[in-house]
Coordinates of C-alpha atoms and ligand atoms in Angstrom, one line a residue:
M223 CA -35.8 -34.6 18.1
S224 CA -35.6 -37.4 15.6
D225 CA -37.5 -35.5 12.9
A226 CA -35.5 -32.3 13.6
Y227 CA -33.5 -30.8 10.8
D228 CA -29.7 -30.1 11.1
V229 CA -30.3 -26.9 9.1
I230 CA -33.3 -24.8 8.1
V231 CA -32.5 -22.1 5.6
I232 CA -34.9 -19.2 5.6
G233 CA -35.0 -17.6 2.1
G234 CA -34.7 -19.3 -1.3
G235 CA -32.4 -16.7 -3.0
P236 CA -28.9 -17.4 -4.3
G237 CA -27.5 -17.3 -0.8
G238 CA -30.2 -19.5 0.7
Y239 CA -30.6 -22.2 -2.0
V240 CA -26.9 -22.5 -2.6
G241 CA -26.2 -22.8 1.1
A242 CA -29.0 -25.4 1.4
I243 CA -27.4 -27.5 -1.4
R244 CA -24.0 -27.4 0.2
A245 CA -25.4 -28.4 3.6
A246 CA -27.2 -31.3 1.9
Q247 CA -24.0 -32.3 0.1
L248 CA -22.3 -32.4 3.5
G249 CA -24.8 -34.9 4.8
L250 CA -26.9 -32.4 6.8
K251 CA -30.7 -32.9 7.0
T252 CA -31.8 -29.7 5.4
A253 CA -34.9 -27.7 4.7
I254 CA -35.5 -24.4 3.0
V255 CA -38.4 -22.0 3.6
E256 CA -39.5 -19.5 1.0
K257 CA -42.5 -17.2 1.0
R258 CA -42.4 -15.9 -2.6
G259 CA -44.0 -19.0 -4.1
T260 CA -40.9 -19.6 -6.3
L261 CA -37.3 -20.3 -5.5
G262 CA -34.3 -18.1 -6.7
G263 CA -35.0 -15.1 -4.6
T264 CA -34.6 -11.5 -5.8
C265 CA -31.9 -12.5 -8.2
L266 CA -33.8 -15.0 -10.3
N267 CA -37.3 -13.6 -9.9
V268 CA -37.0 -9.8 -10.1
G269 CA -33.2 -9.0 -10.2
C270 CA -30.2 -10.3 -12.0
I271 CA -31.9 -12.7 -14.4
P272 CA -34.9 -10.7 -15.7
S273 CA -32.8 -7.6 -16.0
K274 CA -30.1 -9.4 -18.0
A275 CA -32.7 -11.0 -20.2
L276 CA -34.1 -7.5 -21.0
L277 CA -30.6 -6.0 -21.4
Q278 CA -29.8 -8.7 -24.0
S279 CA -33.1 -8.2 -25.9
S280 CA -32.9 -4.4 -25.9
H281 CA -29.3 -4.6 -27.0
H282 CA -30.3 -6.7 -30.0
Y283 CA -33.0 -4.1 -30.9
E284 CA -30.5 -1.2 -30.6
M285 CA -28.0 -3.1 -32.7
A286 CA -30.5 -3.9 -35.4
G287 CA -31.7 -0.3 -35.5
H288 CA -28.4 1.5 -35.3
E289 CA -25.4 -0.8 -35.8
F290 CA -26.2 -3.6 -38.2
A291 CA -26.0 -1.2 -41.2
D292 CA -22.3 -0.5 -40.5
H293 CA -21.7 -4.2 -41.0
G294 CA -23.6 -4.1 -44.3
V295 CA -26.7 -5.7 -42.9
H296 CA -29.8 -3.7 -43.7
V297 CA -33.0 -4.3 -41.8
S298 CA -36.3 -2.9 -43.0
G299 CA -39.5 -2.8 -41.1
L300 CA -37.8 -3.1 -37.7
K301 CA -40.4 -3.3 -35.1
L302 CA -40.4 -3.7 -31.3
D303 CA -42.7 -6.4 -30.0
L304 CA -42.5 -5.6 -26.3
K305 CA -45.0 -8.3 -25.4
T306 CA -42.8 -11.0 -26.8
M307 CA -39.7 -9.5 -25.3
L308 CA -41.3 -9.5 -21.8
G309 CA -42.6 -13.0 -22.4
R310 CA -39.2 -14.3 -23.3
K311 CA -37.8 -12.7 -20.1
E312 CA -40.6 -14.5 -18.1
M313 CA -39.7 -17.8 -19.8
V314 CA -36.1 -17.5 -18.8
V315 CA -37.1 -16.7 -15.2
N316 CA -39.6 -19.6 -15.0
D317 CA -37.1 -22.1 -16.5
L318 CA -34.4 -21.1 -14.0
T319 CA -36.7 -21.0 -10.9
K320 CA -38.1 -24.4 -11.8
G321 CA -34.5 -25.6 -12.2
V322 CA -33.7 -24.5 -8.6
E323 CA -36.8 -26.4 -7.4
F324 CA -35.5 -29.5 -9.2
L325 CA -32.1 -29.0 -7.5
M326 CA -33.9 -29.0 -4.1
K327 CA -35.5 -32.4 -4.9
K328 CA -32.3 -33.8 -6.3
N329 CA -30.4 -32.9 -3.1
K330 CA -33.3 -34.2 -0.9
I331 CA -33.9 -30.8 0.6
D332 CA -37.4 -30.3 2.0
Y333 CA -38.9 -27.2 0.4
H334 CA -41.5 -25.5 2.6
V335 CA -43.6 -22.7 1.1
G336 CA -44.6 -20.0 3.5
N337 CA -43.4 -17.2 5.7
A338 CA -40.8 -18.3 8.3
E339 CA -40.7 -16.9 11.7
I340 CA -38.1 -17.9 14.3
T341 CA -40.0 -18.5 17.5
A342 CA -37.0 -19.7 19.5
P343 CA -33.5 -20.8 18.8
G344 CA -34.0 -24.2 17.0
E345 CA -37.7 -23.5 16.2
V346 CA -39.1 -22.1 13.0
V347 CA -42.9 -21.6 12.4
V348 CA -43.9 -21.6 8.7
K349 CA -47.1 -19.6 8.1
P350 CA -48.9 -20.6 4.9
L351 CA -49.3 -18.1 2.1
K352 CA -53.0 -18.9 1.7
K353 CA -55.7 -18.1 4.2
G354 CA -57.0 -21.2 5.9
G355 CA -53.6 -23.1 5.4
K356 CA -52.0 -24.9 8.3
K357 CA -49.1 -23.5 10.3
Q358 CA -46.2 -25.8 10.7
T359 CA -43.6 -25.9 13.5
L360 CA -40.2 -27.1 12.4
K361 CA -37.4 -28.1 14.8
T362 CA -33.8 -27.7 13.9
V363 CA -30.3 -27.5 15.3
N364 CA -29.2 -24.6 13.1
I365 CA -30.9 -21.8 11.2
I366 CA -29.4 -19.8 8.3
I367 CA -31.2 -16.5 7.7
A368 CA -30.9 -15.6 4.0
T369 CA -33.9 -13.3 3.7
G370 CA -32.1 -10.8 1.4
S371 CA -33.1 -7.2 0.7
D372 CA -35.8 -4.9 -0.4
V373 CA -36.1 -1.6 -2.3
T374 CA -35.2 1.5 -0.3
R375 CA -38.1 4.0 -0.5
L376 CA -37.7 7.7 -1.1
P377 CA -39.9 9.9 1.2
G378 CA -42.5 11.8 -0.9
V379 CA -42.1 9.5 -3.9
A380 CA -44.6 6.7 -3.3
I381 CA -44.0 3.6 -5.5
D382 CA -47.2 2.3 -7.1
E383 CA -45.3 0.0 -9.6
K384 CA -47.2 1.6 -12.5
Q385 CA -46.0 5.2 -12.9
I386 CA -43.5 5.3 -10.0
V387 CA -41.8 2.0 -10.1
S388 CA -39.0 0.1 -8.3
S389 CA -36.7 -2.2 -10.3
T390 CA -39.5 -4.8 -10.1
G391 CA -42.0 -2.6 -11.9
A392 CA -39.3 -1.4 -14.3
L393 CA -38.9 -5.1 -15.5
S394 CA -42.5 -5.3 -16.6
L395 CA -43.7 -1.9 -18.0
P396 CA -46.5 -2.8 -20.5
K397 CA -45.4 -0.1 -22.9
V398 CA -42.3 2.0 -23.6
P399 CA -42.7 5.3 -21.8
K400 CA -41.9 8.4 -23.9
T401 CA -40.0 9.9 -21.0
M402 CA -38.5 8.2 -18.0
V403 CA -36.8 9.7 -14.9
V404 CA -34.4 7.4 -13.0
I405 CA -33.6 8.5 -9.5
G406 CA -30.2 7.1 -8.6
A407 CA -27.2 6.7 -11.0
G408 CA -26.2 3.4 -9.4
V409 CA -26.2 -0.1 -10.9
I410 CA -30.0 -0.5 -11.2
G411 CA -30.5 3.0 -12.6
L412 CA -27.9 2.6 -15.3
E413 CA -28.9 -1.0 -16.3
L414 CA -32.6 -0.5 -16.4
G415 CA -32.3 3.1 -17.7
S416 CA -30.3 1.6 -20.6
V417 CA -33.0 -1.0 -21.3
W418 CA -35.8 1.6 -21.7
R419 CA -33.6 4.1 -23.5
R420 CA -32.6 1.5 -26.1
L421 CA -36.3 0.7 -26.5
G422 CA -37.1 4.3 -27.2
A423 CA -37.6 6.2 -23.9
A424 CA -36.0 9.6 -23.3
V425 CA -34.2 8.8 -20.1
T426 CA -32.9 11.3 -17.5
V427 CA -31.0 10.1 -14.5
I428 CA -31.1 12.2 -11.4
E429 CA -28.2 11.6 -8.9
F430 CA -27.6 13.0 -5.5
L431 CA -23.8 12.9 -5.8
D432 CA -21.6 14.4 -8.5
V433 CA -20.6 11.0 -10.0
A434 CA -22.4 8.0 -11.5
L435 CA -21.6 4.6 -10.0
P436 CA -20.2 6.1 -6.8
G437 CA -17.6 4.0 -5.1
M438 CA -16.2 2.7 -8.4
D439 CA -12.8 3.9 -9.6
A440 CA -13.3 7.6 -10.4
E441 CA -11.8 7.2 -14.0
V442 CA -14.3 4.5 -14.7
S443 CA -17.3 6.4 -13.3
K444 CA -16.4 9.5 -15.3
N445 CA -15.8 7.6 -18.5
M446 CA -18.9 5.5 -18.2
Q447 CA -21.1 8.5 -17.6
R448 CA -19.6 10.1 -20.7
I449 CA -20.3 6.9 -22.8
L450 CA -23.9 6.7 -21.6
K451 CA -24.4 10.4 -22.4
K452 CA -23.1 9.7 -25.9
Q453 CA -25.7 6.9 -26.1
G454 CA -28.4 9.4 -25.4
M455 CA -28.9 9.1 -21.6
S456 CA -29.2 12.5 -19.8
F457 CA -27.8 13.1 -16.3
K458 CA -28.8 15.7 -13.7
M459 CA -26.2 15.4 -10.9
K460 CA -26.0 16.9 -7.4
T461 CA -29.8 16.9 -7.3
K462 CA -32.3 15.5 -4.9
V463 CA -35.9 14.7 -5.6
T464 CA -38.1 16.0 -2.8
G465 CA -41.6 14.9 -4.0
A466 CA -43.7 13.4 -6.7
K467 CA -47.3 13.8 -7.8
T468 CA -49.0 11.3 -10.1
A469 CA -51.8 12.1 -12.5
R470 CA -53.1 10.4 -15.6
A471 CA -50.8 12.6 -17.7
G472 CA -47.7 11.4 -15.8
V473 CA -45.6 12.1 -12.8
T474 CA -44.5 15.6 -11.7
L475 CA -41.3 15.6 -9.7
S476 CA -40.0 18.4 -7.6
M477 CA -36.2 18.7 -7.2
E478 CA -33.6 20.8 -5.5
P479 CA -29.8 21.0 -5.3
H480 CA -28.4 18.2 -3.1
D481 CA -27.3 20.8 -0.5
G482 CA -30.7 22.4 -0.3
L483 CA -32.5 25.3 -1.9
A484 CA -30.9 28.8 -1.9
K485 CA -32.9 31.3 0.0
G486 CA -35.9 32.4 -2.0
A487 CA -35.3 29.8 -4.7
K488 CA -38.1 27.5 -5.9
P489 CA -37.9 23.7 -6.4
E490 CA -37.3 22.7 -10.0
I491 CA -40.1 20.7 -11.7
M492 CA -39.7 17.8 -14.1
K493 CA -42.3 15.7 -15.7
A494 CA -42.1 12.1 -16.8
D495 CA -44.3 9.3 -17.9
V496 CA -42.5 6.8 -15.6
V497 CA -40.2 7.3 -12.7
L498 CA -37.8 4.6 -11.5
V499 CA -36.7 4.8 -7.9
A500 CA -33.2 3.1 -7.7
I501 CA -31.5 4.6 -4.7
G502 CA -30.3 1.4 -3.1
R503 CA -31.6 -1.6 -1.2
K504 CA -32.1 -2.4 2.5
P505 CA -32.0 -5.6 4.6
Y506 CA -35.3 -7.5 4.6
T507 CA -36.2 -9.0 8.0
E508 CA -40.0 -8.3 8.3
G509 CA -42.0 -10.9 10.1
L510 CA -38.9 -13.0 10.8
G511 CA -39.1 -12.8 14.6
L512 CA -35.6 -11.4 15.1
K513 CA -36.7 -9.5 18.2
K514 CA -38.3 -12.6 19.8
A515 CA -35.2 -14.6 19.1
S516 CA -32.9 -11.7 20.4
V517 CA -30.9 -11.6 17.2
S518 CA -28.9 -8.3 17.0
I519 CA -29.0 -6.0 14.0
D520 CA -27.1 -2.8 13.3
E521 CA -28.5 0.7 13.1
R522 CA -29.4 0.2 9.4
G523 CA -31.2 -3.1 10.1
F524 CA -28.5 -5.5 8.8
I525 CA -28.1 -8.6 10.9
L526 CA -24.8 -8.6 12.8
V527 CA -22.6 -11.7 12.3
D528 CA -19.0 -12.8 13.1
D529 CA -16.5 -14.2 10.7
D530 CA -18.3 -17.5 10.8
F531 CA -21.7 -15.9 9.9
Q532 CA -22.9 -16.7 13.4
T533 CA -25.2 -14.1 14.9
N534 CA -25.1 -13.3 18.6
V535 CA -27.5 -16.3 19.2
E536 CA -25.9 -19.7 19.0
G537 CA -27.1 -21.8 16.2
I538 CA -28.6 -18.9 14.2
Y539 CA -26.5 -17.8 11.2
A540 CA -27.1 -15.1 8.5
I541 CA -25.7 -14.6 5.0
G542 CA -26.3 -12.6 1.8
D543 CA -27.8 -9.2 1.4
V544 CA -29.4 -9.3 4.8
I545 CA -25.9 -9.0 6.4
G546 CA -24.8 -6.2 4.2
G547 CA -21.5 -5.7 2.4
M548 CA -21.6 -6.1 -1.4
M549 CA -25.3 -6.8 -2.3
L550 CA -24.4 -9.3 -5.0
A551 CA -25.7 -12.7 -5.9
H552 CA -22.3 -14.4 -6.2
K553 CA -21.2 -12.9 -2.8
A554 CA -24.4 -14.3 -1.2
E555 CA -23.8 -17.7 -2.9
D556 CA -20.2 -18.0 -1.6
E557 CA -21.4 -17.0 1.9
G558 CA -24.0 -19.7 1.7
I559 CA -21.4 -22.3 0.9
V560 CA -18.9 -21.2 3.5
C561 CA -21.7 -21.0 6.2
A562 CA -22.9 -24.5 5.5
E563 CA -19.3 -25.8 5.6
I564 CA -18.7 -24.1 9.0
I565 CA -21.9 -25.6 10.4
A566 CA -20.7 -29.0 9.2
G567 CA -17.5 -28.5 11.1
E568 CA -15.3 -27.6 8.1
S569 CA -13.6 -24.3 7.6
G570 CA -14.3 -21.8 4.8
H571 CA -13.2 -18.3 3.8
I572 CA -14.1 -15.6 1.4
D573 CA -11.7 -12.9 0.2
Y574 CA -14.1 -10.0 -0.2
N575 CA -11.4 -7.9 -1.8
S576 CA -11.5 -10.0 -4.9
V577 CA -15.3 -10.3 -5.3
P578 CA -16.0 -8.8 -8.7
G579 CA -18.7 -6.1 -9.3
I580 CA -20.2 -5.9 -12.7
V581 CA -22.5 -3.5 -14.4
Y582 CA -24.2 -5.0 -17.4
T583 CA -24.6 -1.9 -19.5
H584 CA -23.1 -1.8 -23.0
P585 CA -20.2 -1.6 -22.7
E586 CA -20.0 -3.4 -19.4
V587 CA -18.2 -2.2 -16.4
A588 CA -16.3 -4.6 -14.1
A589 CA -14.1 -4.1 -11.0
A590 CA -12.3 -6.1 -8.5
G591 CA -9.9 -5.0 -5.7
K592 CA -8.8 -1.5 -4.9
T593 CA -9.5 1.7 -6.8
E594 CA -6.8 4.3 -7.4
E595 CA -8.6 6.5 -4.8
Q596 CA -8.5 3.8 -2.2
L597 CA -4.8 3.1 -2.8
K598 CA -3.9 6.8 -2.6
D599 CA -5.9 7.2 0.6
A600 CA -4.1 4.2 2.1
G601 CA -0.7 5.6 1.0
I602 CA 0.1 2.5 -1.0
E603 CA 2.4 3.1 -3.9
Y604 CA 1.3 1.5 -7.1
N605 CA 1.8 1.2 -10.8
S606 CA -1.1 1.7 -13.2
G607 CA -1.3 0.0 -16.6
K608 CA -4.1 1.0 -19.0
F609 CA -4.9 -0.4 -22.4
P610 CA -7.8 1.0 -24.6
F611 CA -10.1 -1.3 -26.5
T612 CA -9.5 0.9 -29.6
A613 CA -6.1 -0.9 -29.8
N614 CA -7.5 -4.4 -29.4
S615 CA -8.0 -6.1 -32.7
R616 CA -11.0 -8.3 -31.6
A617 CA -12.8 -5.2 -30.2
R618 CA -12.3 -3.5 -33.6
C619 CA -13.6 -6.6 -35.5
N620 CA -16.6 -6.5 -33.2
A621 CA -17.1 -2.7 -33.5
S622 CA -17.0 -2.4 -29.8
T623 CA -14.1 -0.2 -28.9
D624 CA -15.4 2.0 -26.1
G625 CA -13.5 1.6 -22.8
F626 CA -10.2 0.3 -21.4
V627 CA -8.6 -2.2 -19.0
K628 CA -6.8 -0.7 -16.0
I629 CA -4.6 -2.8 -13.8
L630 CA -3.2 -1.5 -10.5
S631 CA -0.2 -3.3 -9.1
D632 CA 1.9 -2.8 -6.0
K633 CA 5.0 -0.7 -6.9
A634 CA 7.3 -2.8 -4.7
T635 CA 6.0 -6.3 -5.3
D636 CA 4.0 -6.1 -8.5
T637 CA 1.1 -7.9 -6.8
V638 CA -2.2 -7.1 -8.5
L639 CA -4.2 -4.8 -6.2
G640 CA -7.1 -3.9 -8.4
C641 CA -8.6 -4.1 -11.9
H642 CA -11.1 -1.8 -13.5
I643 CA -12.6 -2.4 -16.9
I644 CA -15.1 -0.6 -19.2
G645 CA -15.5 -2.6 -22.3
P646 CA -17.1 -5.4 -24.2
Q647 CA -17.7 -8.5 -22.0
A648 CA -15.8 -6.7 -19.1
G649 CA -17.8 -9.0 -16.7
D650 CA -16.1 -12.1 -18.2
L651 CA -12.7 -10.4 -18.7
I652 CA -12.4 -9.5 -15.0
Q653 CA -12.5 -13.2 -13.9
E654 CA -8.9 -13.8 -15.2
V655 CA -7.7 -11.0 -12.9
V656 CA -9.8 -12.1 -10.0
N657 CA -8.1 -15.6 -10.3
V658 CA -4.7 -14.0 -10.3
M659 CA -5.6 -11.9 -7.3
E660 CA -6.9 -14.9 -5.4
F661 CA -3.5 -16.6 -6.0
G662 CA -1.6 -13.5 -4.9
G663 CA -0.3 -13.2 -8.4
S664 CA 1.5 -10.2 -10.1
A665 CA 0.9 -8.1 -13.2
E666 CA 4.0 -9.9 -14.6
D667 CA 2.2 -13.3 -14.2
I668 CA -0.7 -12.0 -16.3
A669 CA 1.7 -10.5 -18.9
R670 CA 3.6 -13.9 -19.2
I671 CA 0.5 -16.0 -19.8
C672 CA -0.2 -16.7 -23.5
H673 CA -3.5 -15.1 -24.5
G674 CA -5.4 -16.3 -27.6
H675 CA -5.5 -14.0 -30.6
P676 CA -7.5 -12.2 -31.7
G677 CA -9.3 -12.0 -28.3
L678 CA -10.6 -9.4 -25.9
P679 CA -8.5 -10.9 -23.0
E680 CA -5.4 -9.6 -24.9
A681 CA -6.4 -6.2 -23.6
V682 CA -6.0 -7.5 -20.1
K683 CA -2.5 -8.9 -20.9
E684 CA -1.6 -5.5 -22.5
A685 CA -2.8 -3.6 -19.4
A686 CA -0.6 -5.9 -17.3
L687 CA 2.3 -5.2 -19.6
A688 CA 1.5 -1.5 -19.4
T689 CA 2.0 -1.4 -15.6
A690 CA 5.7 -1.8 -16.4
G691 CA 5.5 0.6 -19.4
R692 CA 5.9 -2.2 -22.0
A693 CA 2.5 -2.6 -23.7
I694 CA 3.2 -4.0 -27.2
H695 CA 0.3 -2.6 -29.2
M696 CA 0.2 0.9 -28.0
Ligands
FAD919 P1 -32.6 -12.7 -2.0 O1 -32.2 -13.1 -3.4 O2 -33.2 -11.4 -1.8 O3 -33.5 -13.8 -1.4 C1 -34.2 -13.8 -0.2 C2 -35.4 -14.6 -0.3 O4 -35.9 -14.7 1.1 C3 -36.6 -13.9 -1.0 O5 -37.0 -14.7 -2.1 C4 -37.7 -13.7 0.0 O6 -39.0 -13.9 -0.5 C5 -37.3 -14.7 1.0 N1 -37.8 -14.4 2.4 C6 -37.6 -13.2 3.0 N2 -38.2 -13.3 4.3 C7 -38.7 -14.5 4.4 C8 -39.4 -15.2 5.4 N3 -39.6 -14.7 6.6 N4 -39.8 -16.5 5.2 C9 -39.6 -17.1 4.0 N5 -38.9 -16.5 3.0 C10 -38.5 -15.2 3.2 N6 -26.6 -9.2 -8.2 C11 -25.6 -9.7 -9.0 O7 -24.6 -10.3 -8.5 N7 -25.6 -9.6 -10.4 C12 -26.6 -9.0 -11.0 O8 -26.7 -8.9 -12.2 C13 -27.7 -8.4 -10.2 N8 -28.7 -7.8 -10.8 C14 -29.7 -7.3 -10.0 C15 -30.8 -6.6 -10.6 C16 -31.8 -6.1 -9.8 C17 -32.9 -5.4 -10.5 C18 -31.8 -6.3 -8.4 C19 -32.9 -5.8 -7.6 C20 -30.7 -6.9 -7.8 C21 -29.7 -7.5 -8.6 N9 -28.6 -8.1 -8.0 C22 -27.6 -8.6 -8.8 C23 -28.5 -8.3 -6.6 C24 -29.0 -9.7 -6.2 O9 -30.3 -9.9 -6.6 C25 -28.9 -9.9 -4.7 O10 -27.6 -9.6 -4.2 C26 -29.1 -11.4 -4.3 O11 -30.4 -11.8 -4.8 C27 -29.0 -11.6 -2.8 O12 -29.3 -12.9 -2.5 P2 -29.9 -13.4 -1.1 O13 -30.0 -14.8 -1.2 O14 -29.1 -12.7 0.0 O15 -31.3 -12.7 -1.0
NAI920 P1 -26.8 1.7 -5.7 O1 -26.3 1.7 -4.4 O2 -26.0 0.9 -6.7 O3 -27.0 3.1 -6.3 C1 -27.9 4.0 -5.7 C2 -27.6 5.4 -6.3 O4 -28.6 6.3 -5.8 C3 -26.3 6.0 -5.8 O5 -25.6 6.5 -6.9 C4 -26.7 7.0 -4.8 O6 -25.8 8.1 -4.7 C5 -28.0 7.5 -5.4 N1 -29.0 8.1 -4.4 C6 -29.2 7.7 -3.2 N2 -30.2 8.5 -2.6 C7 -30.5 9.3 -3.6 C8 -31.5 10.4 -3.7 N3 -32.3 10.7 -2.7 N4 -31.6 11.1 -4.9 C9 -30.8 10.7 -5.9 N5 -29.9 9.8 -5.9 C10 -29.8 9.1 -4.8 O7 -28.3 1.0 -5.6 P2 -29.2 0.4 -6.7 O8 -28.8 0.8 -8.1 O9 -30.6 0.7 -6.2 O10 -28.9 -1.2 -6.6 C11 -29.1 -1.8 -5.3 C12 -28.2 -3.0 -5.2 O11 -28.5 -4.0 -6.1 C13 -26.8 -2.6 -5.4 O12 -26.1 -2.7 -4.1 C14 -26.2 -3.6 -6.3 O13 -25.2 -4.3 -5.7 C15 -27.3 -4.6 -6.6 N6 -27.4 -4.8 -8.0 C16 -26.4 -5.4 -8.7 C17 -26.4 -5.5 -10.0 C18 -25.2 -6.1 -10.7 O14 -24.4 -6.7 -10.0 N7 -25.1 -6.0 -12.0 C19 -27.5 -5.0 -10.9 C20 -28.5 -4.3 -10.1 C21 -28.5 -4.2 -8.7

């Protein structure tokens, strides 16, 4: 067993590669197996990073076309060069995935390219990507499964990544569609729908439920939908898509109310150049050998783990999207770190209540902790403090005044229980509140901290003051 590893990580996404680095830092002999051909997983290759690159580029285009003039900056001959925009996105992805490969080398982590199958506890077979390549059998004490997630398919709507696309196809459309239907008003639908709307597509979002961004604080969902409508995105709520036909002229969708067709009623028809299916993601465990290794999964396919990320099989751990919970890169990363620390005999812990969720639309949406609905359901009495960006001087300077900060604090103890933001750089602003929540701090703590002026974080301070009815600038 001298050449055996201490840890083999399967999957090179944010959960896997970060876990591998932490394991190596702790002195464990570590290998990582990835079948994509590049490291970084869904997030760096076809998720967080390319989508944010396009969100940034398309935001510049929209600003130049519609907002610069308000600042006295006139642009003539504005033209979209989609090829360059997509090329820049690819460059960002390539740089970052190469960077992760460098980090593997720096930390002396063996990087095996291929499809990993667990053939027994302590044994991983790596099948080469290319025909004729050699299989490799690796021995190890521990295995961390970090194989992530894949797109959820919609029956009757076959994804071809050309006319009917998943998020992956929507990151590389060769031309701007005139019309685009997005199925699902979740995070992907609103982010990538925003990209193509900004670039000129008429975007209609079809959602099964009666709210966009379900699960978020209801006031946030409602207001965000209103803001996106104002920007030109159309919504068709309480509707389900039941089928799609593709032809050269485009895609024809059939739809019906979410609770079914009334007797004698006919399905509604909608046509679009491109349809984006964004109805969620599911755990990815294909070809991993879970059955052979007797690793238990739940009814939706997520790998079952205990508080230490240990599966039912000793020495086999799992982290990230494949175990469910919030399907977020930073959640996967933190799980990777804690899992490696536990394997190394240390202890680790994640407070899932304060993991922030961010939607990178413009304005951004950010949330941490409990929503008002959750507090009401749990019978917890709370104070709510809200401050609009229209009253924040920096937001006014920046001409970015849509949205608000809402802080929810315990009525008896003033402990911060939740924060919900729509606004400029909401994803950065939430971090201050997350830190306070992690330290068990109060709204008064935020209110007593001196915030730089003029700054967007002053809106957070004012919302904290507002929980006690003493906001200054409102
Ligand atoms: P993954 O990143 O999915 O990585 C798993 C890796 O395992 C893959 O590369 C896969 O090829 C590999 N693999 C699978 N099976 C095997 C096998 N048998 N052998 C070898 N390798 C295998 N999250 C955020 O926090 N912020 C965002 O802004 C954000 N934007 C997103 C945008 C889009 C369009 C999408 C789709 C997702 C986005 N996410 C975002 C979610 C984020 O990408 C995931 O939560 C994150 O990547 C999960 O990390 P992971 O390590 O668990 O899995
Ligand atoms: P999602 O779960 O965010 O949203 C899916 C939406 O589709 C929901 O509103 C749901 O009600 C709706 N839906 C489900 N079935 C439907 C149907 N048949 N017809 C119409 N609507 C239907 O999933 P999404 O947007 O696909 O994202 C997947 C994951 O990726 C999310 O869990 C998210 O965490 C992650 N992600 C995170 C991002 C971020 O952090 N900024 C960005 C993009 C993705």
